[in-house]
Amino acid sequence: MDIVLLGPPGSGKGTQANALIESRGMVQLSTGDMLREARISGTELGRQVAAIMDAGELVTDDIVNALIGQKLALGGDSEFIFDGFPRTLAQADALSDLLEQHGRRLDAVIELLIDPEELVARISNRVSCPNCGAVYNLHTMPPAREGYCDDCPDQKLAKRGDDNAESLNTRLLEYYRKTSPLIGYYHKAGVLRRVDSDRDIDSVSGEISAILDKSAA
Ligand code: ADP
Ligand code: ZN
């Protein structure tokens, strides 16, 4: 089963992807994580996209389509969670072609619904571990030792370069202008499932699991 997690920045896509990895052994394909890795490893691609990401704008469709294409080619019988992809109608078309080429199909698109006011609060309190990618929230999910990752000894937590007020504003605009049309696209395709994401993590993941059990049945 392959699924898409759809929702604005801060809606909980990464958190719910982690829950699905743990509970169902699915494999997360996050274009945001792939692009951040490219930056850290200092590749040509990383240099190209750095400024765009920090400004909160979308990188070009060609770049992310190619990243996803590479992963799908190695996919085998993994079950994928697409997280942060697709983000434009052109990417959604590319995903549909890629899945077809590999004999796969989308079983569900889970839209995480949340009030934009809440997003700003979540993102301004978000810190993550540069080493393992674990995400914390200073208010609702603080690390055991202030400022340090629970899982990586002596690793300091950091704020993402694009988690600032200005860039967040651009990311939200990009979402509503370019990504939200996918809601209609996937509704028409009959795969859209909407989940209230303004609840505790376990309630949200419980509902997502129930939806996936139903689509698998
Ligand atoms: P968030 O969902 O919190 O905004 P992501 O980690 O998914 O963050 O993405 C961070 C940045 O990476 C985006 O603001 C954008 O610049 C770039 N990016 C990630 N995925 C895509 C995509 N599918 N298309 C274009 N740009 C992307
Ligand atoms: Zn860590």
Tab-separated table of N, CA and C and ligand atoms in Angstrom, residues 7-11 13-14 30-33 35-36 49-50 52-61 64-65 68 83-88 91 123 126 160 162-163 167-168 171-172 174, ligand 1:
chain	number	residue	atom	x	y	z
A	7	GLY	N	-0.710	18.156	3.660
A	7	GLY	CA	-1.105	19.138	4.667
A	7	GLY	C	-0.064	20.238	4.726
A	8	PRO	N	-0.432	21.398	5.274
A	8	PRO	CA	0.491	22.526	5.332
A	8	PRO	C	1.687	22.233	6.236
A	9	PRO	N	2.743	23.069	6.151
A	9	PRO	CA	3.883	22.897	7.041
A	9	PRO	C	3.408	22.952	8.489
A	10	GLY	N	3.878	22.017	9.307
A	10	GLY	CA	3.493	22.012	10.719
A	10	GLY	C	2.248	21.200	10.997
A	11	SER	N	1.639	20.608	9.976
A	11	SER	CA	0.392	19.873	10.205
A	11	SER	C	0.647	18.482	10.785
A	13	LYS	N	2.912	15.967	9.285
A	13	LYS	CA	3.212	14.915	8.313
A	13	LYS	C	4.383	14.043	8.765
A	14	GLY	N	5.467	14.686	9.174
A	14	GLY	CA	6.660	13.935	9.585
A	14	GLY	C	6.390	13.086	10.824
A	30	SER	N	10.439	11.501	2.161
A	30	SER	CA	10.213	12.920	2.416
A	30	SER	C	11.141	13.730	1.519
A	31	THR	N	10.576	14.480	0.589
A	31	THR	CA	11.433	15.293	-0.283
A	31	THR	C	12.142	16.376	0.526
A	32	GLY	N	11.488	16.888	1.599
A	32	GLY	CA	12.152	17.879	2.455
A	32	GLY	C	13.419	17.292	3.072
A	33	ASP	N	13.307	16.054	3.617
A	33	ASP	CA	14.488	15.401	4.203
A	33	ASP	C	15.551	15.149	3.131
A	35	LEU	N	16.140	16.817	0.424
A	35	LEU	CA	16.780	18.082	0.044
A	35	LEU	C	17.706	18.574	1.160
A	36	ARG	N	17.273	18.384	2.429
A	36	ARG	CA	18.144	18.794	3.543
A	36	ARG	C	19.406	17.938	3.586
A	49	VAL	N	19.641	24.374	-4.152
A	49	VAL	CA	18.325	24.543	-3.526
A	49	VAL	C	18.356	25.304	-2.201
A	50	ALA	N	19.546	25.522	-1.638
A	50	ALA	CA	19.636	26.068	-0.281
A	50	ALA	C	18.860	27.377	-0.110
A	52	ILE	N	16.553	28.745	-1.949
A	52	ILE	CA	15.110	28.592	-2.210
A	52	ILE	C	14.422	28.044	-0.966
A	53	MET	N	15.019	27.018	-0.365
A	53	MET	CA	14.422	26.412	0.832
A	53	MET	C	14.377	27.401	1.982
A	54	ASP	N	15.466	28.125	2.209
A	54	ASP	CA	15.484	29.057	3.335
A	54	ASP	C	14.442	30.156	3.167
A	55	ALA	N	14.159	30.516	1.913
A	55	ALA	CA	13.138	31.542	1.666
A	55	ALA	C	11.732	30.966	1.814
A	56	GLY	N	11.624	29.641	1.853
A	56	GLY	CA	10.304	29.022	2.000
A	56	GLY	C	9.593	28.777	0.681
A	57	GLU	N	10.328	28.951	-0.438
A	57	GLU	CA	9.706	28.706	-1.749
A	57	GLU	C	9.874	27.250	-2.155
A	58	LEU	N	9.143	26.859	-3.185
A	58	LEU	CA	9.257	25.477	-3.661
A	58	LEU	C	10.426	25.354	-4.622
A	59	VAL	N	11.191	24.278	-4.528
A	59	VAL	CA	12.208	23.990	-5.537
A	59	VAL	C	11.473	23.463	-6.779
A	60	THR	N	12.188	23.368	-7.899
A	60	THR	CA	11.484	23.043	-9.153
A	60	THR	C	10.966	21.605	-9.148
A	61	ASP	N	9.877	21.429	-9.895
A	61	ASP	CA	9.275	20.105	-10.019
A	61	ASP	C	10.296	19.082	-10.522
A	64	VAL	N	12.527	17.586	-7.630
A	64	VAL	CA	11.898	16.637	-6.685
A	64	VAL	C	11.350	15.409	-7.411
A	65	ASN	N	10.858	15.578	-8.635
A	65	ASN	CA	10.394	14.403	-9.379
A	65	ASN	C	11.543	13.417	-9.582
A	68	ILE	N	12.331	11.529	-6.292
A	68	ILE	CA	11.337	10.487	-6.017
A	68	ILE	C	11.492	9.332	-7.006
A	83	ASP	N	5.773	12.035	1.794
A	83	ASP	CA	5.632	13.096	2.802
A	83	ASP	C	6.222	14.378	2.216
A	84	GLY	N	5.374	15.370	1.967
A	84	GLY	CA	5.870	16.614	1.367
A	84	GLY	C	5.993	16.509	-0.138
A	85	PHE	N	5.477	15.479	-0.707
A	85	PHE	CA	5.447	15.257	-2.145
A	85	PHE	C	4.188	14.466	-2.451
A	86	PRO	N	3.429	14.794	-3.470
A	86	PRO	CA	3.574	15.949	-4.362
A	86	PRO	C	3.115	17.250	-3.716
A	87	ARG	N	3.640	18.358	-4.224
A	87	ARG	CA	3.279	19.681	-3.721
A	87	ARG	C	2.707	20.565	-4.817
A	88	THR	N	2.660	20.084	-6.039
A	88	THR	CA	2.046	20.841	-7.150
A	88	THR	C	1.278	19.838	-8.004
A	91	GLN	N	3.592	17.801	-10.038
A	91	GLN	CA	4.216	16.700	-9.285
A	91	GLN	C	3.238	15.552	-9.097
A	123	ILE	N	5.142	25.599	14.658
A	123	ILE	CA	6.427	25.712	13.978
A	123	ILE	C	7.392	26.606	14.735
A	126	ARG	N	9.181	24.518	17.247
A	126	ARG	CA	9.738	23.247	16.774
A	126	ARG	C	11.267	23.276	16.783
A	160	ARG	N	15.220	24.613	12.470
A	160	ARG	CA	15.442	24.564	11.029
A	160	ARG	C	15.592	25.969	10.482
A	162	ASP	N	14.488	27.298	7.949
A	162	ASP	CA	13.282	27.903	7.361
A	162	ASP	C	12.138	28.002	8.369
A	163	ASP	N	12.399	27.694	9.645
A	163	ASP	CA	11.353	27.833	10.662
A	163	ASP	C	11.395	29.213	11.305
A	167	SER	N	9.869	33.162	6.497
A	167	SER	CA	9.853	32.007	5.618
A	167	SER	C	8.577	31.188	5.809
A	168	LEU	N	8.110	31.127	7.046
A	168	LEU	CA	6.887	30.368	7.303
A	168	LEU	C	5.708	30.972	6.549
A	171	ARG	N	5.979	29.819	3.108
A	171	ARG	CA	5.638	28.391	2.984
A	171	ARG	C	4.125	28.181	3.030
A	172	LEU	N	3.453	28.946	3.901
A	172	LEU	CA	1.991	28.809	3.967
A	172	LEU	C	1.347	29.276	2.663
A	174	GLU	N	2.706	29.347	-0.313
A	174	GLU	CA	3.015	28.330	-1.331
A	174	GLU	C	2.061	27.151	-1.184
B	1	ADP	P1	7.416	21.632	5.697
B	1	ADP	O1	6.340	20.643	5.347
B	1	ADP	O2	7.607	21.806	7.154
B	1	ADP	O3	7.278	22.943	4.989
B	1	ADP	P2	9.495	20.080	4.274
B	1	ADP	O4	10.554	19.516	5.104
B	1	ADP	O5	8.530	19.138	3.655
B	1	ADP	O6	8.809	21.119	5.221
B	1	ADP	O7	10.105	20.972	3.094
B	1	ADP	C1	11.047	21.993	3.325
B	1	ADP	C2	11.342	22.766	2.016
B	1	ADP	O8	11.880	21.870	1.024
B	1	ADP	C3	10.124	23.379	1.316
B	1	ADP	O9	9.776	24.633	1.865
B	1	ADP	C4	10.640	23.473	-0.128
B	1	ADP	O10	11.550	24.539	-0.293
B	1	ADP	C5	11.421	22.191	-0.290
B	1	ADP	N1	10.560	21.076	-0.785
B	1	ADP	C6	10.265	19.923	-0.112
B	1	ADP	N2	9.472	19.125	-0.846
B	1	ADP	C7	9.230	19.788	-2.009
B	1	ADP	C8	8.459	19.506	-3.174
B	1	ADP	N3	7.762	18.360	-3.300
B	1	ADP	N4	8.445	20.413	-4.178
B	1	ADP	C9	9.135	21.557	-4.084
B	1	ADP	N5	9.870	21.896	-3.005
B	1	ADP	C10	9.931	21.027	-1.971
